[in-house]
Coordinates of C-alpha atoms in Angstrom, one line a residue:
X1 CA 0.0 0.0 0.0
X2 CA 1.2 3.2 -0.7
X3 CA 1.0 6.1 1.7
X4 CA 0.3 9.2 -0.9
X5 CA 1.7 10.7 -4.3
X6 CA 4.7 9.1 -4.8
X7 CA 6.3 12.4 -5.5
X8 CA 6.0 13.1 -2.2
X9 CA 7.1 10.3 0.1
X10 CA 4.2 8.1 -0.9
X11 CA 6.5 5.1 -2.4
X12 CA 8.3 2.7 0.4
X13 CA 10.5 1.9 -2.9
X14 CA 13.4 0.6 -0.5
X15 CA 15.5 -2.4 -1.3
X16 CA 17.3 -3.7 1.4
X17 CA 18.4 -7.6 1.6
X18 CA 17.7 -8.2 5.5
X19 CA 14.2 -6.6 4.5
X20 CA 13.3 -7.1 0.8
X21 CA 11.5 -4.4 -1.1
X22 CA 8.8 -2.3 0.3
X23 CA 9.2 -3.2 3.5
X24 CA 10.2 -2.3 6.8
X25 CA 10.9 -3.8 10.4
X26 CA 11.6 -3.2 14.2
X27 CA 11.2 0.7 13.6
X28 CA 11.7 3.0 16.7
X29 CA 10.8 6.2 15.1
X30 CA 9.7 8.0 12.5
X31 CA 9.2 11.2 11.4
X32 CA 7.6 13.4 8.3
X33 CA 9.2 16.6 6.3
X34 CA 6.3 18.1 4.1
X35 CA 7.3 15.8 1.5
X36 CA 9.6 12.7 2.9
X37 CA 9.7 10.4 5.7
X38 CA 12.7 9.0 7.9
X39 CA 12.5 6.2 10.1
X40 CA 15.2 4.7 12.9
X41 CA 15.5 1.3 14.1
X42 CA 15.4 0.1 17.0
X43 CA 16.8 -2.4 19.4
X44 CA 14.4 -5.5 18.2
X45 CA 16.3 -4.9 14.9
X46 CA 19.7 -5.2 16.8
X47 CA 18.9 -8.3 18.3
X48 CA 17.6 -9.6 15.1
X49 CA 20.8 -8.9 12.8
X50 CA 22.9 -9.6 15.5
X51 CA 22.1 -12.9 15.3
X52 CA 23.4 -13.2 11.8
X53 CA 26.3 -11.0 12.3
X54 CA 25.3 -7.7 11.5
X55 CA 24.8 -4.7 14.0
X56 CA 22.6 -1.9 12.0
X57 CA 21.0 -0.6 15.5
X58 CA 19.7 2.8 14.7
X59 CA 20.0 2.9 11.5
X60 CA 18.0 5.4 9.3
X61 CA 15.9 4.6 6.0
X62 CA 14.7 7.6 4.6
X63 CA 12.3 8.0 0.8
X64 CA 10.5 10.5 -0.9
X65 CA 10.7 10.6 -4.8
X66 CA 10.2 7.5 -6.4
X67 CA 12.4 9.0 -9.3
X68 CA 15.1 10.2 -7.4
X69 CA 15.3 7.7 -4.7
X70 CA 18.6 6.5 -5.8
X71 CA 20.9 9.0 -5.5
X72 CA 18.9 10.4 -2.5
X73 CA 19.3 7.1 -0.4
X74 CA 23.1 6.8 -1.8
X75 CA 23.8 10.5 0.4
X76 CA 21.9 8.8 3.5
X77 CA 23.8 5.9 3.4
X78 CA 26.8 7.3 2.8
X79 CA 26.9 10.2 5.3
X80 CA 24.7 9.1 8.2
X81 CA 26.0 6.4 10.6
X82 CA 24.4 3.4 12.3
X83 CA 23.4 4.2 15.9
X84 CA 21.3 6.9 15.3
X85 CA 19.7 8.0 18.9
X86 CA 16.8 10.2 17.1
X87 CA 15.9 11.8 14.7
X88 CA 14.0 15.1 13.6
X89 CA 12.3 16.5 11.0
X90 CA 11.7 20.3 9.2
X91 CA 10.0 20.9 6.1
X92 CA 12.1 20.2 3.7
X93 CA 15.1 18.4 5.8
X94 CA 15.8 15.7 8.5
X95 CA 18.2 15.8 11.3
X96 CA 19.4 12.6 13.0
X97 CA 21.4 12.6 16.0
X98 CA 23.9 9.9 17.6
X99 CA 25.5 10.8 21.0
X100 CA 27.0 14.4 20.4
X101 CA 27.5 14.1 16.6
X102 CA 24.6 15.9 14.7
X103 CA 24.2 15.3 10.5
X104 CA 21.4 16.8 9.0
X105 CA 20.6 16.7 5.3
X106 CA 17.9 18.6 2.7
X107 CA 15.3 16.4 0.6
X108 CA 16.4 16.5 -2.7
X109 CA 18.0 14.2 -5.7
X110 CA 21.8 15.4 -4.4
X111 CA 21.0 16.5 -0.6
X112 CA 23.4 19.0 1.2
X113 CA 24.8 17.3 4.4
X114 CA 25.9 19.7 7.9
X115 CA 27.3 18.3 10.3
X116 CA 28.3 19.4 14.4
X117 CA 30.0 18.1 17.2
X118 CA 29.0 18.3 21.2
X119 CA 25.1 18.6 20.4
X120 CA 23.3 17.8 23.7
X121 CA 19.4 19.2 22.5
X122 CA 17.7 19.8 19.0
X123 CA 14.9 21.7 18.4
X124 CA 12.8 21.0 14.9
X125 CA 10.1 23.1 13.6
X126 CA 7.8 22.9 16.6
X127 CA 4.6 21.5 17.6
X128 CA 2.2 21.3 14.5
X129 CA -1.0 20.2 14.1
X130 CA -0.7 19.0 10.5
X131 CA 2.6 18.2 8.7
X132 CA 2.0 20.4 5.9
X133 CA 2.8 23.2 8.6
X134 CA 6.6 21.6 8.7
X135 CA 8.6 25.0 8.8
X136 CA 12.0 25.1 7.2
X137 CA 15.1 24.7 10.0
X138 CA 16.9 23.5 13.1
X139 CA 18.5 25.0 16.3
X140 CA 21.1 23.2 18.1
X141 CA 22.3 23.3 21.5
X142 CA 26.1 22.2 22.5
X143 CA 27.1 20.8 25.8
X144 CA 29.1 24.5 26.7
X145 CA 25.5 26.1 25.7
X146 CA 26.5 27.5 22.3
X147 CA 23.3 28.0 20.0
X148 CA 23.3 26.9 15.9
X149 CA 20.5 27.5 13.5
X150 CA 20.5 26.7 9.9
X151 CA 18.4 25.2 7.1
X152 CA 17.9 22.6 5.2
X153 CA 20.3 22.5 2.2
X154 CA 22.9 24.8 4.0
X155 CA 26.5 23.6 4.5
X156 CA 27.1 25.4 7.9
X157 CA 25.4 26.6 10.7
X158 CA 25.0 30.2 12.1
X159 CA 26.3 30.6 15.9
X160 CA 23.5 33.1 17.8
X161 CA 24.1 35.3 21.0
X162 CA 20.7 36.1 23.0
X163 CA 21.2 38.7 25.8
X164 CA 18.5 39.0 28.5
X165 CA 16.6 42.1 29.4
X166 CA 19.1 42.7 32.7
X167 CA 22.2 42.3 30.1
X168 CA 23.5 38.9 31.3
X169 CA 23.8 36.3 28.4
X170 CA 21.8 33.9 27.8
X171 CA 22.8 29.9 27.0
X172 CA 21.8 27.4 24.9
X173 CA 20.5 25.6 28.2
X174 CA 17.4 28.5 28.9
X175 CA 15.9 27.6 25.7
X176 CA 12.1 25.8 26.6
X177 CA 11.2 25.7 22.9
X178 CA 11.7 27.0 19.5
X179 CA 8.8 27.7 17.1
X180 CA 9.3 29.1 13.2
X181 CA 7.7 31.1 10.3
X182 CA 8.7 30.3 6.7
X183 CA 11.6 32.8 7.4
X184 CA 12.4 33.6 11.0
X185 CA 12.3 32.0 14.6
X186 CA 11.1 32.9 18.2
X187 CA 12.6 30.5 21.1
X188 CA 10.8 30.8 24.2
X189 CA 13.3 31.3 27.0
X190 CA 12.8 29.9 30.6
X191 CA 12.9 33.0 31.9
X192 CA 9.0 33.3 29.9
X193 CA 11.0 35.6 27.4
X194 CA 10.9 35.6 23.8
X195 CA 14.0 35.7 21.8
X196 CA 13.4 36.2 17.8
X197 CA 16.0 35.7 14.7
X198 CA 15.1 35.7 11.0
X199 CA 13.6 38.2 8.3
X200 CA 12.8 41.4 10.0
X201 CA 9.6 42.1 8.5
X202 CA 8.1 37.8 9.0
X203 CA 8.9 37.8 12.5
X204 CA 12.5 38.2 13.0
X205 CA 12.0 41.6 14.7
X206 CA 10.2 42.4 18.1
X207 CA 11.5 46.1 18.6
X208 CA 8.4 47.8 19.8
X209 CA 6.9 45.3 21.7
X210 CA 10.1 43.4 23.6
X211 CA 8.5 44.7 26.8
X212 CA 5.4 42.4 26.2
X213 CA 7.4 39.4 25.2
X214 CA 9.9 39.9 28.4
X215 CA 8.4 37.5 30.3
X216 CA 5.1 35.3 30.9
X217 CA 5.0 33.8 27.7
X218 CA 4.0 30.0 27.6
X219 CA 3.9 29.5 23.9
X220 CA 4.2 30.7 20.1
X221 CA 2.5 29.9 17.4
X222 CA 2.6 31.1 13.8
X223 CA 1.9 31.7 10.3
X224 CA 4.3 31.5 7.6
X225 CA 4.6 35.0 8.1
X226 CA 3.6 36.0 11.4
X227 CA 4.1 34.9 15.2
X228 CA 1.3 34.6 18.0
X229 CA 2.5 34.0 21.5
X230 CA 0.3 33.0 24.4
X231 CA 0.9 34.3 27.8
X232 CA 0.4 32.9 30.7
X233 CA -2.7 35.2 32.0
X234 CA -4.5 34.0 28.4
X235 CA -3.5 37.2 26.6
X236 CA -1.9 37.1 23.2
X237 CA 1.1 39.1 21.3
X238 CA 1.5 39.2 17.6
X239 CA 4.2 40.3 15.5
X240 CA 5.6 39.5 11.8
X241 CA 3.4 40.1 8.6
X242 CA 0.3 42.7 9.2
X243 CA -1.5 41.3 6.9
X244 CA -0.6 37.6 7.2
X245 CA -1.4 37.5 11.2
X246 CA 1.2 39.9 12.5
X247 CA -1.8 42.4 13.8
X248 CA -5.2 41.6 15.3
X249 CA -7.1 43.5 12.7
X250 CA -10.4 42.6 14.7
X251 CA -12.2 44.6 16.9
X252 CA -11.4 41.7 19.5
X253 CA -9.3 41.8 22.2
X254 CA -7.1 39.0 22.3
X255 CA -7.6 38.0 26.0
X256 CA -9.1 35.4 27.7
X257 CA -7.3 32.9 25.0
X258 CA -6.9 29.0 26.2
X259 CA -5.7 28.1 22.4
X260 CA -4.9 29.1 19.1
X261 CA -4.4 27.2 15.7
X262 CA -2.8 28.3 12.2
X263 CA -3.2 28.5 8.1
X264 CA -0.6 29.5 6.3
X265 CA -2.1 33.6 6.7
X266 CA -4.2 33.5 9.6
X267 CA -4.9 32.9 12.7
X268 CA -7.9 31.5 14.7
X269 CA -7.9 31.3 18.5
X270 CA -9.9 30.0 21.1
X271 CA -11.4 31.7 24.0
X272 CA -11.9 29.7 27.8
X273 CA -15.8 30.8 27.1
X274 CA -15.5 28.2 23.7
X275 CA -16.0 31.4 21.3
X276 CA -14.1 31.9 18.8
X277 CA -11.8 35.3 17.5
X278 CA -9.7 35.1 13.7
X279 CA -7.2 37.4 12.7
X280 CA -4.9 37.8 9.3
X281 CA -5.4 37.1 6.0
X282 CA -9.4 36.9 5.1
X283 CA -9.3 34.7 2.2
X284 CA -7.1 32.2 4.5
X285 CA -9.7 31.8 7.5
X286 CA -8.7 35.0 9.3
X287 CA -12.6 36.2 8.4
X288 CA -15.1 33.9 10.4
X289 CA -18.1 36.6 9.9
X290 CA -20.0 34.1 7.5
X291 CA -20.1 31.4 10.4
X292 CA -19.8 34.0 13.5
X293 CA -22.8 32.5 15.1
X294 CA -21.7 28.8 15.4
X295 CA -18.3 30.2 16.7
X296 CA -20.0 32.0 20.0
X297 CA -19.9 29.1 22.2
X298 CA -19.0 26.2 22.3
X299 CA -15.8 25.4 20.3
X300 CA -13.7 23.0 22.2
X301 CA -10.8 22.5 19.3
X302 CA -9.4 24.1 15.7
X303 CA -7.4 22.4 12.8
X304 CA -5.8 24.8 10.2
X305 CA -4.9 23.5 6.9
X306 CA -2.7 26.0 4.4
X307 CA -6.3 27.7 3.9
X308 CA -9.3 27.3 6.0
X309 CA -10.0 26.0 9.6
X310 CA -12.3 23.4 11.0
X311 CA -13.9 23.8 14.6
X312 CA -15.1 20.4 16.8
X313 CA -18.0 22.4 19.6
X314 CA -19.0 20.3 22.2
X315 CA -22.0 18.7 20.9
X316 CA -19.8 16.8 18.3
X317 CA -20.3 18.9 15.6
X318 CA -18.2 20.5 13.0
X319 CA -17.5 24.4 11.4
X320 CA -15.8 25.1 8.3
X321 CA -14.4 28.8 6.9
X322 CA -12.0 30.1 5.1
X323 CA -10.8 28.9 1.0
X324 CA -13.4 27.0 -0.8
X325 CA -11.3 25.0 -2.4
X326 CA -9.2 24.3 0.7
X327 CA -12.1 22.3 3.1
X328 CA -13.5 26.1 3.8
X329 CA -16.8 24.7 2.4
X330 CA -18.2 21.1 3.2
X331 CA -17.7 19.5 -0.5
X332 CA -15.1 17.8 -2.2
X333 CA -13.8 19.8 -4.7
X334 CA -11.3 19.3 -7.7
X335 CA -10.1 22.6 -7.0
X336 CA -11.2 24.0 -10.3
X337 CA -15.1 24.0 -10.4
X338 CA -16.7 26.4 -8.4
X339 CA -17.9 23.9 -4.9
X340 CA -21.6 23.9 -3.5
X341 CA -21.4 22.2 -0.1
X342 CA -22.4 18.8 0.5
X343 CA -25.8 18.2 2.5
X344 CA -24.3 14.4 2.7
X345 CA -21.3 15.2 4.2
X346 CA -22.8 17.7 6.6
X347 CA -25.2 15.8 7.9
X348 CA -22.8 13.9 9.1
X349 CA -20.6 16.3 10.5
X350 CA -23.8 18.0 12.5
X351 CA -22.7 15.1 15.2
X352 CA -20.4 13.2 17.1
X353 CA -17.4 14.0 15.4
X354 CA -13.8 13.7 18.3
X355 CA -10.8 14.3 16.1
X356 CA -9.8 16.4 12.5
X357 CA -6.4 16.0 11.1
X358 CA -5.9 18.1 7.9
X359 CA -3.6 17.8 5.0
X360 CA -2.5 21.0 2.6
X361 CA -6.2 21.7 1.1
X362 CA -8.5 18.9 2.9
X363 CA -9.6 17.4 6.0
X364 CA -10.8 14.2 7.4
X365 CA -13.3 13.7 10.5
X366 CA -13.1 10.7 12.5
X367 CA -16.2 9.9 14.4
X368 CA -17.2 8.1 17.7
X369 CA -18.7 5.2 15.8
X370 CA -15.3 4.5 13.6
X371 CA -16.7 6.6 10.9
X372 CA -13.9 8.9 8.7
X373 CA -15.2 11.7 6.7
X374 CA -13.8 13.9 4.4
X375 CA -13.7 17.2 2.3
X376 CA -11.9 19.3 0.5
X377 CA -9.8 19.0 -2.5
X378 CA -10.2 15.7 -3.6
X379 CA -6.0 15.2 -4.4
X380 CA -5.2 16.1 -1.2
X381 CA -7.4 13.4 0.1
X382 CA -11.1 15.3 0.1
X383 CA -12.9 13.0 -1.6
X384 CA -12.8 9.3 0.3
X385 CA -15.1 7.9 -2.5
X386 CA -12.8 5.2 -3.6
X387 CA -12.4 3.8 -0.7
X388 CA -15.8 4.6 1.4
X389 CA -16.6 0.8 2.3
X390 CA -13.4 0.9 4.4
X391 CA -14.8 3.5 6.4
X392 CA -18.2 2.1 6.4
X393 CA -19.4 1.9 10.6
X394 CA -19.8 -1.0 12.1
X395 CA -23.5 -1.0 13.4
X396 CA -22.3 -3.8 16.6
X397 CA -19.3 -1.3 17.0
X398 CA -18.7 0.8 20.5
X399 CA -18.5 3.9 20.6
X400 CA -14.8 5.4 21.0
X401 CA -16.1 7.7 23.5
X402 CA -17.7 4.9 25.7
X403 CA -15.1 2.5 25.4
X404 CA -13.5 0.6 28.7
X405 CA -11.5 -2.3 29.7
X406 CA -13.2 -4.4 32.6
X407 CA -11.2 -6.9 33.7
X408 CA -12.4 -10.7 33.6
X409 CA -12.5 -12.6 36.8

């Protein structure tokens, strides 16, 4: 079975001879760019070979073009060693650690290789809630608290100096978290400080509101243009972009905020009375007016995709804005044809629906009877049609939500 377009990571076209083609065992990890995938083994695999004289513990098998898989894999092999502790992921690179000695490498036919020495922490493009949002580099830490930062497909690393608002330096060792744009990066400092580095104008620059960001904050998140951080008495900061989420161009005060979720130009955010506030980029779900209503109360969870958001209230049911095309509007879509939504598909999205995951224009519902539904752009996996008796309900099932273990006596 294949896992997507094969152009992007969908074809496990791997030869191996412990393994054969197309397959793979005794995997500890893995992890997804935007458009490749990397695993690790792990110590079952050890045993395993071991027993026939081999020793390829953490070992890394990475694809992602099924026409330039060669060369690509010919790079791993060569440059990455056996023994691989763990192994990290950006959008367009992977970064694989064993003991202090870092390699990291870009996705491409020929990929670039960095290496360092005396790494002790890595930090990858941050949380996201879809892997489309995969944001492009790495910060590394060294043992004597030096910090590193590059990009996929660079050859060296850039050394950065952070000073705290009293003067002292800072160390590697007081970063809690790094988070990214398409073009800068915020690290969240343990102090509850933010420290920024990047393209000015996308969030690289906090002149203006450092006072804000000097302490209390408990998270970023961001656009590809624009930052949002969270502080700790549910007020929010923005910077980057204007118009891509670096302002709150609302009439909303962004207080009172228990979560916030991302497209590539917007922002949506969730207040601790379940309503529901959207800043940046209208045609990119930063303009909810169209479903204001259902976004009053009761909102208990947001997915971003590159262009529209879905909301999960608390009565199971589900609200779409933002790009048409994108899974703004319940309807599969080939992305051409103007969409009319779906009465189908939103009938059942008016209930019990516990979990969206989103790919770059499309989503997918699972429900609390087993049930997966979809919309969107029908490449990007909108349109389940070809393989809707696999996600058929069983009528005998449980539900997910009323599921328990009793034990037998």
């Amino acid at each position: 079975m294949h896992g997507g377009d094969i152009r992007h990571g969908g074809d496990m076209g791997i030869y191996d001879s412990n393994f054969g083609t197309h397959k793979l065992y005794y995997i500890k990890d893995c992890v997804a760019s935007r458009f490749a995938f990397a695993c690790v083994t792990g110590l079952d695999f050890y045993d395993y070979i071991t027993e026939n004289g081999d020793t390829p513990f953490g070992k890394v098998y990475t694809w992602y073009d099924h026409n330039h898989d060669a060369s690509y894999a010919k790079v791993v092999e060569d440059e990455v060693p056996e023994g691989i502790d763990v192994i990290f992921a950006a959008e367009n690179a992977f970064t694989a650690l064993k003991g202090g000695d870092l390699v990291s490498w870009d996705v491409s036919a020929n990929p670039t290789v960095l290496k360092l020495n005396d790494v002790v922490k890595v930090f990858d493009s941050g949380k996201q809630d879809s892997i489309w949002k995969r944001r492009p580099g790495f910060t590394a830490v060294t043992s004597t608290g030096r910090i590193y930062t590059w990009n996929g497909g660079e050859t060296s690393a850039k050394e950065l100096t952070f000073t705290s608002a009293t003067g002292s330096p800072f160390s590697g060792d007081d970063i809690v978290s790094v988070h990214t744009t398409d073009f800068a990066y915020a690290a969240v400092m343990k102090d509850g400080s933010v420290q920024v580095w990047g393209e000015a104008d996308k969030g690289g620059d906090i002149r203006g509101i450092e006072n804000q960001l000097s302490s209390d904050v408990v998270d970023i998140f961001s656009t590809s243009y624009a930052f949002a951080a969270l502080k700790k008495d549910g007020t929010v900061v923005v910077w980057g972009d204007e118009s891509r989420g670096g302002k709150n161009n609302t009439a909303v005060k962004l207080t009172d905020i228990k979560a916030i979720s991302s497209t590539q130009l917007a922002f949506a955010a969730i207040k601790n009375d379940g309503s529901v506030v959207t800043w940046g980029d209208t045609s990119a779900g930063g303009d909810s007016s169209s479903v204001s209503s259902e976004l009053v109360s009761g909102v208990k969870d947001i997915v971003g995709n590159r262009e529209a958001f879905a909301a999960i209230k608390s009565d199971g049911s589900v609200v779409v804005w933002g790009y048409n095309h994108g899974g703004g509007l319940i309807a599969s879509t080939d992305g051409v044809t103007e969409p009319t939504e779906n009465a189908n598909l939103v009938s059942r999205l008016n209930s019990g629906v516990i979990n969206i995951q989103a790919t770059l224009f499309a989503f997918a519902a699972l429900k609390d009877n087993g049930e997966v539904v979809s919309w969107g752009r029908d490449y990007f996996g909108g349109d389940t049609s070809a393989v809707a008796s696999e996600f058929v309900p069983d009528p005998n099932s449980f539900s997910l939500r009323e599921t328990s273990i009793v034990e037998s006596t």
